């Protein structure tokens, strides 16, 4: 399948990802860029929360519950707005047709988003190669099988997804990304790998730049230049979104970080720090609360990032509130209110910080560099030892100077310094309790914190671009008459935006693309799933009945029989525990003809087929199961099919 052939499915994915959120956001009263940027975050919340609710009331997760949940939520919002407006203004709420934005604003928005979408789409297609390719990485075994699990079982709740067991209890895993992709695969019938790549493309090329543009608008108001520069910069950072397509693979983090700029923008709006009159504080609060649920269920660590990034704006709000008290000559006692709010926030945040975090065993990632080098990498947005984009570095430096000189959005610099500080700690500090306290929330993993750097850096860099534009405008005003023509402004803007877009696509991004593309290469020796293994999986349904459970070693990629062949895997994911009959099978299968315990275990599992993908395991693992060794020489097994070194056996000893 080519990418062009996926066009109808891309349209379906667009409808799934944006329409529910657009409906709810409009019901809330959002419009303009806020409305468009709110669409995906609200859809993710509707989907992820809806999947939890559907499971609680024993309804299978599919498009129908999402539509129902969207309609119910929107109707409730409209009714509440009607009652609130009627009581506050003593008149009923009326629908009004508001004038469209000026053509110039619409064009600037379209150009900005178009540049970002084009750059990121081209990069993404070059990374994946084919829409059918999968990421040959450790975590992808779980991700792909979790999607199949949701489609087959109808259970998409994040509260139980972790075990991939339809009869299991509480086993939390953030399932927002899986819920959305399962909707696409289940409603269109396309394969899970294709669904994954289409949805990830839209997240990277649309959701991320829309959120970044909205955040920049909250900082700089309705000025068009910084929004357009943001579009040019959306594909300029090696650590996001490209790194999330290479490492892990961290698809939930890809989604959650793409949602983070919108959530941070709503924090700014709620605190009254935005430079635009919209959204009103109440609307911002509602959008933040609703989108925050989806953010947390996309990945809790990114919700914790928002909690950290909210501290500088909250401090700015406290100072502004105290200043207002002094100017209005109110009693000094009014100062206590913002201070109490701030103290309460810090107290609650600290409790969450020390309570909701991965185990120490899971947070094993070591530091990767020295503190001075980590400092340089963070400030230049070139983490993980990557190449420096001098254009990004220049714009960032100019942005810092601009914000300080204009005394504008100091909270933004605070967020920028916090993101840099967290990366410096995780990348350069020694592996001790101090480091774990600050970065254990992100598994002490420098990759995850590297991916967060662009969320604030893109706003700072766009501020640098705005400084350049303002400087050119001043030169124009003092120049000769012909330079004051409108066409000169249009050309100058086009040159500025084009230059940023072109020069940011240098060695840094090219290297990130090449590195990510290696994870999607399908060859005869691919680390997780080779061409022979994929060929065997593609024709497995000719040999294995639908209700059978295939014996597998997930470390070799054999458990992808579930996602790709739609046949149950005995061990569905790397790290899934084997107990009882399953433990007997994986330890003793090659002794089925002589060990009397094996056949009863196979009967209990309805498991008489086994995949042998050889000894190669992901991440150079050595987790081989004793019972799956040397199956070719074992008695009581029959070779049913093979492609190269990939083999499918049937157990005959129990007939």
XYZ file of C-alpha atoms in Angstrom:
655
model
C 0.000 0.000 0.000
C 1.236 3.499 -0.867
C 0.601 6.653 1.124
C -1.590 7.951 -1.704
C -3.857 4.939 -1.321
C -4.446 5.834 2.322
C -6.185 9.127 1.413
C -9.735 7.914 2.243
C -8.503 6.548 5.567
C -6.666 9.788 6.318
C -9.972 11.615 5.849
C -11.651 9.145 8.212
C -8.884 9.729 10.767
C -9.322 13.503 10.452
C -13.027 13.163 11.179
C -12.425 10.917 14.187
C -9.664 13.073 15.643
C -11.186 16.520 15.128
C -14.984 16.484 14.705
C -16.039 15.409 18.250
C -13.768 18.031 19.788
C -14.935 20.709 17.365
C -18.544 20.025 18.338
C -17.869 20.176 22.078
C -15.597 23.225 21.794
C -18.254 25.092 19.833
C -20.847 24.144 22.450
C -18.538 25.658 25.057
C -18.326 28.888 23.056
C -14.822 28.618 21.597
C -14.073 30.234 18.260
C -11.191 31.137 15.998
C -7.802 29.564 16.632
C -8.906 28.511 20.116
C -11.719 26.474 18.540
C -9.505 24.721 16.017
C -6.671 24.037 18.454
C -9.146 22.704 21.044
C -10.563 20.087 18.673
C -8.027 17.292 19.082
C -7.445 17.788 22.846
C -11.187 17.627 23.514
C -11.618 14.623 21.219
C -8.868 12.807 23.106
C -10.666 13.542 26.372
C -14.028 12.451 24.994
C -12.447 9.252 23.693
C -10.285 8.301 26.661
C -12.860 9.197 29.325
C -15.603 7.738 27.161
C -13.714 4.443 26.912
C -13.527 4.260 30.707
C -17.215 5.099 31.059
C -18.284 2.662 28.341
C -16.478 -0.186 30.031
C -18.034 0.636 33.392
C -21.525 0.355 31.909
C -20.566 -2.715 29.844
C -20.726 -1.048 26.428
C -18.188 -2.027 23.776
C -15.831 0.764 22.782
C -16.461 1.924 19.200
C -17.479 5.002 17.247
C -21.067 4.780 18.507
C -20.227 5.381 22.195
C -17.892 8.227 21.169
C -20.679 9.877 19.169
C -23.137 9.381 22.021
C -20.727 10.735 24.610
C -19.999 13.760 22.392
C -23.686 14.534 21.852
C -24.585 14.127 25.527
C -21.650 16.268 26.685
C -22.413 19.000 24.150
C -26.117 19.094 24.996
C -25.366 19.307 28.721
C -22.914 22.155 28.083
C -25.444 24.083 25.984
C -28.186 23.671 28.588
C -25.892 24.796 31.403
C -24.709 27.774 29.348
C -28.309 28.718 28.620
C -29.299 28.624 32.299
C -26.129 30.458 33.390
C -26.517 33.169 30.767
C -30.227 33.633 31.486
C -29.644 34.121 35.193
C -26.596 36.346 34.788
C -27.876 38.609 32.017
C -31.626 38.311 32.686
C -32.194 37.251 29.096
C -31.983 33.926 27.252
C -28.840 32.864 25.416
C -29.139 33.586 21.703
C -27.103 32.161 18.904
C -25.350 34.930 17.005
C -23.544 34.768 13.703
C -20.226 36.386 14.362
C -18.210 37.904 11.512
C -15.412 35.839 10.093
C -11.847 36.918 10.810
C -10.240 39.199 8.292
C -9.019 37.522 5.126
C -5.453 38.381 6.085
C -5.782 36.484 9.361
C -7.327 33.459 7.668
C -4.567 33.433 5.045
C -1.837 33.728 7.686
C -3.327 30.878 9.679
C -3.650 28.688 6.583
C -0.095 29.421 5.446
C 1.320 28.779 8.925
C -0.458 25.481 9.372
C 0.225 24.510 5.762
C 3.980 25.012 6.124
C 4.077 22.977 9.325
C 1.883 20.204 7.931
C 3.898 19.973 4.711
C 7.291 19.769 6.422
C 6.188 17.299 9.060
C 4.253 15.139 6.584
C 7.244 14.851 4.251
C 9.534 13.993 7.156
C 7.057 11.477 8.561
C 6.618 9.697 5.233
C 10.392 9.474 4.836
C 10.662 8.054 8.356
C 8.043 5.331 7.980
C 8.741 4.528 4.333
C 5.495 2.641 3.855
C 2.239 3.134 5.763
C 2.375 -0.604 6.532
C 5.752 -0.498 8.270
C 5.931 -0.809 12.038
C 8.415 0.585 14.506
C 10.890 -2.197 15.238
C 11.158 -1.261 18.904
C 10.538 -2.726 22.339
C 7.357 -0.905 23.387
C 5.634 -1.368 20.056
C 4.727 -4.967 20.867
C 2.416 -3.719 23.595
C 1.102 -0.746 21.613
C 0.038 -2.769 18.571
C -1.444 -5.608 20.590
C -3.284 -3.185 22.876
C -5.075 -1.784 19.824
C -6.106 -5.280 18.737
C -7.216 -6.008 22.304
C -9.512 -2.953 22.333
C -11.012 -3.873 18.953
C -11.583 -7.518 19.916
C -12.749 -7.085 23.497
C -14.371 -3.652 23.297
C -12.525 -2.762 26.515
C -10.566 0.477 26.123
C -10.443 1.704 29.697
C -7.063 3.000 30.807
C -7.847 1.544 34.232
C -7.547 -2.051 32.970
C -5.614 -1.858 29.689
C -2.211 -2.674 31.163
C -2.787 -6.432 31.505
C -4.372 -6.956 28.044
C -6.672 -9.395 29.794
C -10.447 -9.243 29.141
C -11.028 -10.832 32.551
C -8.404 -8.833 34.399
C -8.867 -6.284 37.145
C -7.253 -2.907 37.694
C -4.068 -2.577 35.645
C -3.564 1.058 34.681
C -1.952 2.056 31.403
C -2.613 5.407 29.677
C -4.820 4.308 26.805
C -5.921 7.542 25.100
C -3.687 6.994 22.072
C -4.726 3.346 21.770
C -8.423 4.237 22.074
C -8.204 6.706 19.184
C -6.229 4.384 16.912
C -8.578 1.486 17.703
C -11.496 3.651 16.550
C -9.797 4.199 13.193
C -8.789 0.560 12.678
C -12.118 -0.790 13.902
C -14.299 1.545 11.844
C -12.376 1.425 8.550
C -11.087 -2.150 8.556
C -7.553 -1.118 7.638
C -4.655 -2.874 9.310
C -3.392 -1.803 12.699
C 0.064 -0.723 11.406
C -1.549 1.535 8.786
C -3.953 2.972 11.366
C -1.059 3.704 13.697
C 0.937 5.539 11.056
C -2.013 7.593 9.803
C -3.003 8.733 13.284
C 0.594 9.512 14.256
C 0.978 11.553 11.077
C -2.017 13.694 11.997
C -0.818 14.119 15.570
C 2.612 15.276 14.424
C 1.574 17.364 11.407
C -1.628 19.000 12.715
C -2.225 18.617 16.452
C 1.274 19.712 17.485
C 1.515 22.868 15.302
C -2.070 23.916 16.080
C -1.361 23.791 19.809
C 1.932 25.637 19.401
C 0.300 28.369 17.296
C -2.414 28.832 19.900
C 0.151 29.097 22.723
C 2.102 31.707 20.774
C -1.107 33.657 20.235
C -1.698 33.648 23.994
C 1.730 35.244 24.439
C 1.760 37.736 21.555
C -1.928 38.360 20.935
C -3.409 38.615 17.477
C -0.130 39.469 15.769
C 0.241 37.292 12.704
C 4.027 37.172 12.305
C 4.810 35.056 15.416
C 2.003 32.639 14.520
C 3.409 32.193 11.020
C 6.940 31.753 12.356
C 5.605 29.072 14.694
C 4.348 27.130 11.683
C 7.790 27.370 10.121
C 9.382 26.173 13.380
C 7.019 23.260 14.143
C 9.184 20.787 12.241
C 12.504 22.301 13.264
C 13.207 20.481 16.536
C 14.942 17.102 16.412
C 13.611 16.027 19.802
C 9.934 16.482 18.967
C 8.105 14.975 17.263
C 10.869 12.948 15.570
C 12.471 11.494 18.702
C 9.139 10.072 19.879
C 8.944 8.131 16.596
C 12.397 6.662 17.164
C 12.838 5.905 20.847
C 10.716 3.444 22.782
C 8.588 3.724 20.727
C 6.725 6.312 22.825
C 3.459 6.838 20.946
C 1.501 7.872 24.081
C 4.136 10.539 24.726
C 3.891 11.672 21.105
C 0.199 12.363 21.650
C 0.452 13.839 25.133
C 3.280 16.261 24.291
C 1.409 17.364 21.163
C -1.513 18.220 23.465
C 0.640 20.049 26.037
C 0.853 23.488 24.321
C -2.932 23.792 24.227
C -3.247 22.911 27.909
C -0.521 25.408 28.845
C -2.249 28.046 26.751
C -5.455 27.467 28.695
C -3.546 27.873 31.967
C -2.391 31.266 30.696
C -5.920 32.201 29.689
C -7.405 31.133 33.011
C -4.858 33.158 34.976
C -5.602 36.240 32.880
C -2.071 36.448 31.456
C -3.012 36.006 27.802
C -2.548 38.922 25.407
C -5.822 38.155 23.649
C -9.268 38.996 25.040
C -10.323 35.413 24.366
C -10.860 32.948 25.773
C -12.572 34.329 28.842
C -11.345 32.868 32.092
C -14.366 30.631 32.547
C -14.048 29.223 29.039
C -10.305 28.750 29.516
C -10.924 26.917 32.783
C -13.491 24.593 31.191
C -11.249 23.871 28.205
C -8.335 23.224 30.562
C -10.343 20.914 32.817
C -11.765 18.887 29.945
C -8.559 18.649 27.925
C -6.593 17.922 31.105
C -8.398 14.607 31.482
C -7.300 13.522 28.021
C -3.788 14.786 28.667
C -3.501 12.673 31.825
C -4.899 9.589 30.083
C -2.520 10.139 27.155
C 0.403 10.006 29.550
C 0.445 11.073 33.227
C 4.047 12.292 33.040
C 3.011 15.007 30.587
C 0.193 16.060 32.901
C 2.898 16.384 35.571
C 4.883 18.510 33.118
C 1.904 20.851 32.849
C 1.753 20.986 36.637
C 5.392 22.128 36.694
C 5.021 24.571 33.809
C 2.041 26.177 35.553
C 4.235 27.391 38.429
C 5.858 30.412 36.675
C 2.494 31.695 35.326
C 0.988 31.223 38.781
C 3.813 33.272 40.312
C 3.178 35.978 37.695
C -0.502 35.925 38.616
C 0.344 36.291 42.322
C 2.533 39.344 41.649
C -0.103 40.864 39.395
C -2.798 40.279 42.011
C -0.715 41.854 44.766
C 0.079 44.810 42.512
C -3.635 45.263 41.795
C -4.384 45.323 45.526
C -1.827 48.070 46.100
C -3.019 50.149 43.143
C -6.661 49.880 44.148
C -5.808 50.776 47.758
C -7.700 47.815 49.087
C -7.001 46.525 52.605
C -3.695 44.706 52.873
C -5.605 41.580 53.878
C -6.566 41.063 50.238
C -2.946 40.131 49.563
C -3.474 36.924 51.498
C -5.815 35.428 48.882
C -3.308 34.939 46.018
C -0.656 33.817 48.483
C -2.995 31.192 49.944
C -3.897 29.971 46.450
C -0.224 29.680 45.527
C 0.662 27.881 48.763
C -2.240 25.467 48.305
C -1.182 24.735 44.726
C 2.404 24.029 45.732
C 1.230 21.774 48.555
C -1.080 19.745 46.343
C 1.508 19.622 43.569
C 4.151 18.343 45.980
C 1.841 15.599 47.209
C 1.056 14.509 43.654
C 4.738 14.772 42.735
C 5.922 12.351 45.399
C 2.913 10.034 45.098
C 2.200 9.548 41.398
C 5.413 8.350 39.819
C 6.899 5.163 38.365
C 8.664 2.683 40.586
C 12.407 2.973 41.144
C 12.818 -0.285 39.227
C 11.179 1.262 36.164
C 13.211 4.482 36.484
C 16.548 2.915 35.688
C 17.785 5.214 32.920
C 21.279 6.586 33.665
C 22.656 10.095 32.984
C 24.168 10.492 29.516
C 26.474 13.502 29.676
C 27.979 16.211 31.879
C 26.105 19.141 33.395
C 27.870 21.821 31.257
C 27.164 19.894 28.053
C 23.555 19.254 29.090
C 23.175 22.998 29.712
C 24.366 23.777 26.190
C 22.128 21.096 24.690
C 19.061 22.403 26.505
C 19.581 26.072 25.632
C 20.241 25.231 21.975
C 17.373 22.720 21.690
C 19.906 20.099 20.614
C 19.608 17.401 23.317
C 20.933 13.861 23.241
C 24.194 14.999 21.634
C 22.383 16.068 18.471
C 23.463 18.637 15.916
C 22.742 22.275 16.710
C 20.313 24.129 14.481
C 21.957 27.534 14.384
C 18.773 29.141 13.111
C 16.799 27.807 16.075
C 19.588 28.829 18.458
C 19.730 32.356 17.012
C 15.961 32.794 17.204
C 15.919 31.447 20.762
C 18.653 33.841 21.868
C 16.899 36.774 20.206
C 13.640 35.675 21.789
C 15.133 35.666 25.281
C 16.566 39.148 24.769
C 13.297 40.394 23.261
C 11.158 39.122 26.129
C 13.469 40.632 28.727
C 13.822 43.956 26.907
C 10.077 44.322 26.401
C 9.335 43.057 29.906
C 6.887 40.648 28.361
C 5.796 37.219 29.554
C 8.499 36.625 32.146
C 6.547 33.516 33.066
C 7.466 32.125 29.626
C 11.150 32.468 30.409
C 10.439 30.732 33.708
C 8.878 27.782 31.873
C 11.810 27.723 29.459
C 14.333 27.648 32.295
C 12.361 24.909 34.064
C 12.340 22.715 30.963
C 16.082 23.262 30.567
C 16.742 22.573 34.251
C 14.852 19.276 34.182
C 16.802 18.131 31.147
C 20.099 19.160 32.755
C 19.267 17.163 35.884
C 18.230 14.004 34.049
C 21.050 14.131 31.497
C 23.944 15.362 33.628
C 23.340 14.733 37.337
C 24.659 11.559 38.976
C 22.151 8.722 39.382
C 21.115 9.319 42.987
C 18.044 10.195 45.040
C 18.289 13.900 44.210
C 18.093 13.177 40.495
C 15.259 10.711 40.998
C 13.273 13.214 43.056
C 13.293 15.758 40.246
C 13.104 13.516 37.181
C 11.779 10.159 38.393
C 8.351 11.231 37.163
C 9.745 10.774 33.646
C 11.446 7.448 34.490
C 14.767 9.324 34.779
C 14.734 9.102 30.986
C 16.508 11.919 29.145
C 14.630 11.114 25.928
C 11.272 12.040 27.441
C 12.507 15.330 28.870
C 14.368 16.102 25.652
C 11.051 15.820 23.801
C 9.457 18.376 26.123
C 12.030 21.110 25.423
C 10.436 22.301 22.142
C 7.047 22.976 23.779
C 8.343 26.207 25.315
C 11.380 26.726 23.084
C 9.172 27.168 20.012
C 7.389 30.085 21.695
C 10.675 31.703 22.723
C 12.096 31.218 19.223
C 8.980 32.687 17.610
C 9.508 35.725 19.851
C 12.954 36.064 18.314
C 11.381 35.986 14.878
C 8.954 38.691 15.981
C 11.896 40.880 17.049
C 13.379 40.525 13.560
C 10.037 41.456 11.992
C 9.643 44.499 14.250
C 13.175 45.640 13.434
C 12.481 45.363 9.702
C 9.239 47.296 10.186
C 11.119 50.143 11.886
C 13.607 50.264 9.030
C 10.717 50.416 6.593
C 9.124 53.380 8.371
C 12.277 55.486 8.111
C 13.105 54.411 4.565
C 12.197 55.835 1.184
C 8.626 55.869 -0.045
C 8.822 52.814 -2.317
C 9.814 50.592 0.624
C 6.586 51.579 2.371
C 4.399 49.927 -0.248
C 2.184 47.067 1.062
C 3.714 44.654 -1.422
C 7.084 45.182 0.222
C 5.646 44.036 3.564
C 4.162 40.939 1.950
C 7.449 40.055 0.262
C 9.482 40.725 3.397
C 7.148 38.525 5.461
C 7.320 35.742 2.884
C 11.120 35.931 2.843
C 11.312 35.851 6.646
C 8.934 32.890 7.019
C 10.487 31.029 4.099
C 13.990 31.566 5.441
C 13.067 30.265 8.874
C 11.347 27.211 7.385
C 14.242 26.453 5.021
C 17.223 27.052 7.260
C 15.675 25.150 10.182
C 15.601 21.979 8.083
C 19.309 21.407 8.423
C 21.558 18.662 9.722
C 19.789 18.477 13.069
C 16.420 17.506 11.624
C 17.890 15.428 8.810
C 19.812 13.333 11.324
C 16.699 12.915 13.479
C 14.810 11.720 10.411
C 17.527 9.219 9.477
C 17.725 7.859 13.011
C 13.953 7.486 13.274
C 13.762 5.852 9.835
C 16.096 3.090 10.994
C 13.442 1.985 13.466
C 10.931 1.485 10.634
C 13.149 -0.414 8.211
C 11.719 -3.789 7.206
C 14.547 -6.117 6.194
C 15.508 -9.749 6.417
C 17.244 -8.992 9.717
C 14.929 -6.406 11.287
C 15.232 -6.533 15.041
C 11.578 -7.107 15.938
C 9.854 -8.413 12.806
C 11.742 -9.480 9.662
C 10.360 -9.783 6.139
C 10.114 -13.579 6.517
C 8.329 -13.298 9.845
C 5.873 -10.742 8.486
C 5.189 -12.947 5.467
C 4.404 -15.894 7.713
C 2.117 -13.779 9.903
C 0.267 -12.486 6.853
C -0.819 -16.018 5.878
C -1.196 -17.490 9.353
C -4.997 -17.506 9.163
C -4.721 -20.315 6.593
C -3.394 -22.622 9.293
C -4.555 -21.423 12.712
C -8.261 -21.434 13.730
C -9.710 -18.135 14.962
C -10.238 -19.272 18.543
C -6.743 -20.695 18.990
C -4.053 -19.261 21.223
C -0.616 -19.165 19.582
C 2.390 -19.966 21.754
C 5.037 -17.273 21.342
C 8.126 -15.581 22.673
C 7.219 -11.855 22.666
C 10.887 -10.864 22.719
C 11.261 -12.202 19.172
C 8.212 -10.330 17.902
C 6.142 -13.516 17.686
C 3.403 -12.047 19.896
C 2.564 -9.634 17.070
C 0.556 -12.550 15.753
C -2.232 -10.887 17.740
C -2.031 -7.433 16.155
C -1.202 -8.535 12.610
C -2.813 -11.971 12.211
C -5.712 -11.494 14.645
C -4.857 -14.676 16.514
C -4.506 -14.660 20.297
C -0.970 -14.741 21.646
C -0.156 -16.737 24.753
C 2.150 -13.954 25.980
C 0.691 -10.757 24.445
C 3.474 -8.329 25.349
C 7.040 -8.175 26.536
C 6.804 -8.225 30.299
C 3.401 -9.924 30.407
C 3.534 -12.486 33.228
C 3.238 -16.202 32.539
C 1.463 -18.135 35.286
C -0.216 -21.476 35.719
C -0.720 -23.368 32.463
C 1.081 -20.661 30.462
C 4.184 -21.050 32.602
C 4.127 -24.811 32.108
C 3.891 -24.427 28.332
C 6.704 -21.935 27.842
C 9.018 -23.954 30.096
C 8.214 -27.474 28.873
C 6.665 -27.396 25.390
C 9.649 -29.081 23.731
C 9.076 -32.000 26.124
C 5.404 -32.384 25.221
C 5.890 -35.993 24.122
C 7.411 -37.027 27.452
C 6.164 -34.653 30.165
C 2.577 -35.467 31.249
C 1.989 -31.914 32.526
C 2.181 -30.278 29.097
C -0.894 -31.646 27.292
C -3.357 -30.717 30.069
C -1.884 -27.211 30.062
C -2.290 -26.948 26.289
C -5.873 -28.169 26.521
C -6.708 -25.627 29.197
C -5.331 -22.859 26.994
C -6.669 -24.217 23.688
C -3.141 -23.655 22.466
C -1.790 -26.156 19.922
C 0.178 -23.841 17.601
C 3.577 -22.304 18.209
C 5.605 -19.671 16.372
C 9.373 -20.015 16.256
C 11.073 -16.803 15.138
C 14.554 -17.957 16.059
C 16.890 -16.740 18.799
C 17.106 -13.035 17.871
C 15.395 -10.904 20.520
C 14.669 -7.201 20.707
C 17.309 -4.996 22.395
C 19.782 -7.893 22.311
C 17.653 -9.665 24.890
C 18.360 -13.113 26.274
C 14.919 -13.894 27.647
C 14.439 -17.132 25.691
C 11.871 -19.534 27.133
C 13.303 -22.987 27.811
C 10.293 -24.806 26.405
C 10.591 -23.052 23.041
C 14.223 -23.990 22.399
C 15.165 -26.321 19.559
C 11.599 -27.053 18.492
C 12.749 -28.528 15.175
C 14.227 -31.503 17.024
C 11.349 -31.910 19.505
C 8.993 -34.864 19.281
C 5.254 -34.314 19.048
C 5.361 -31.164 16.888
C 4.649 -30.845 13.173
C 5.990 -28.073 10.914
C 2.963 -26.466 9.253
C 4.506 -23.498 7.443
C 7.751 -21.618 7.178
C 9.245 -18.556 5.519
C 12.981 -18.504 5.852
C 13.828 -18.928 9.526
C 10.280 -18.144 10.655
C 8.343 -21.339 11.414
C 4.868 -22.343 12.548
C 4.456 -25.682 14.346
C 1.385 -27.629 15.400
C 1.409 -29.744 18.532
C 0.423 -33.291 17.575
C 1.475 -35.165 20.697
C -1.827 -34.395 22.453
C -4.154 -35.762 19.741
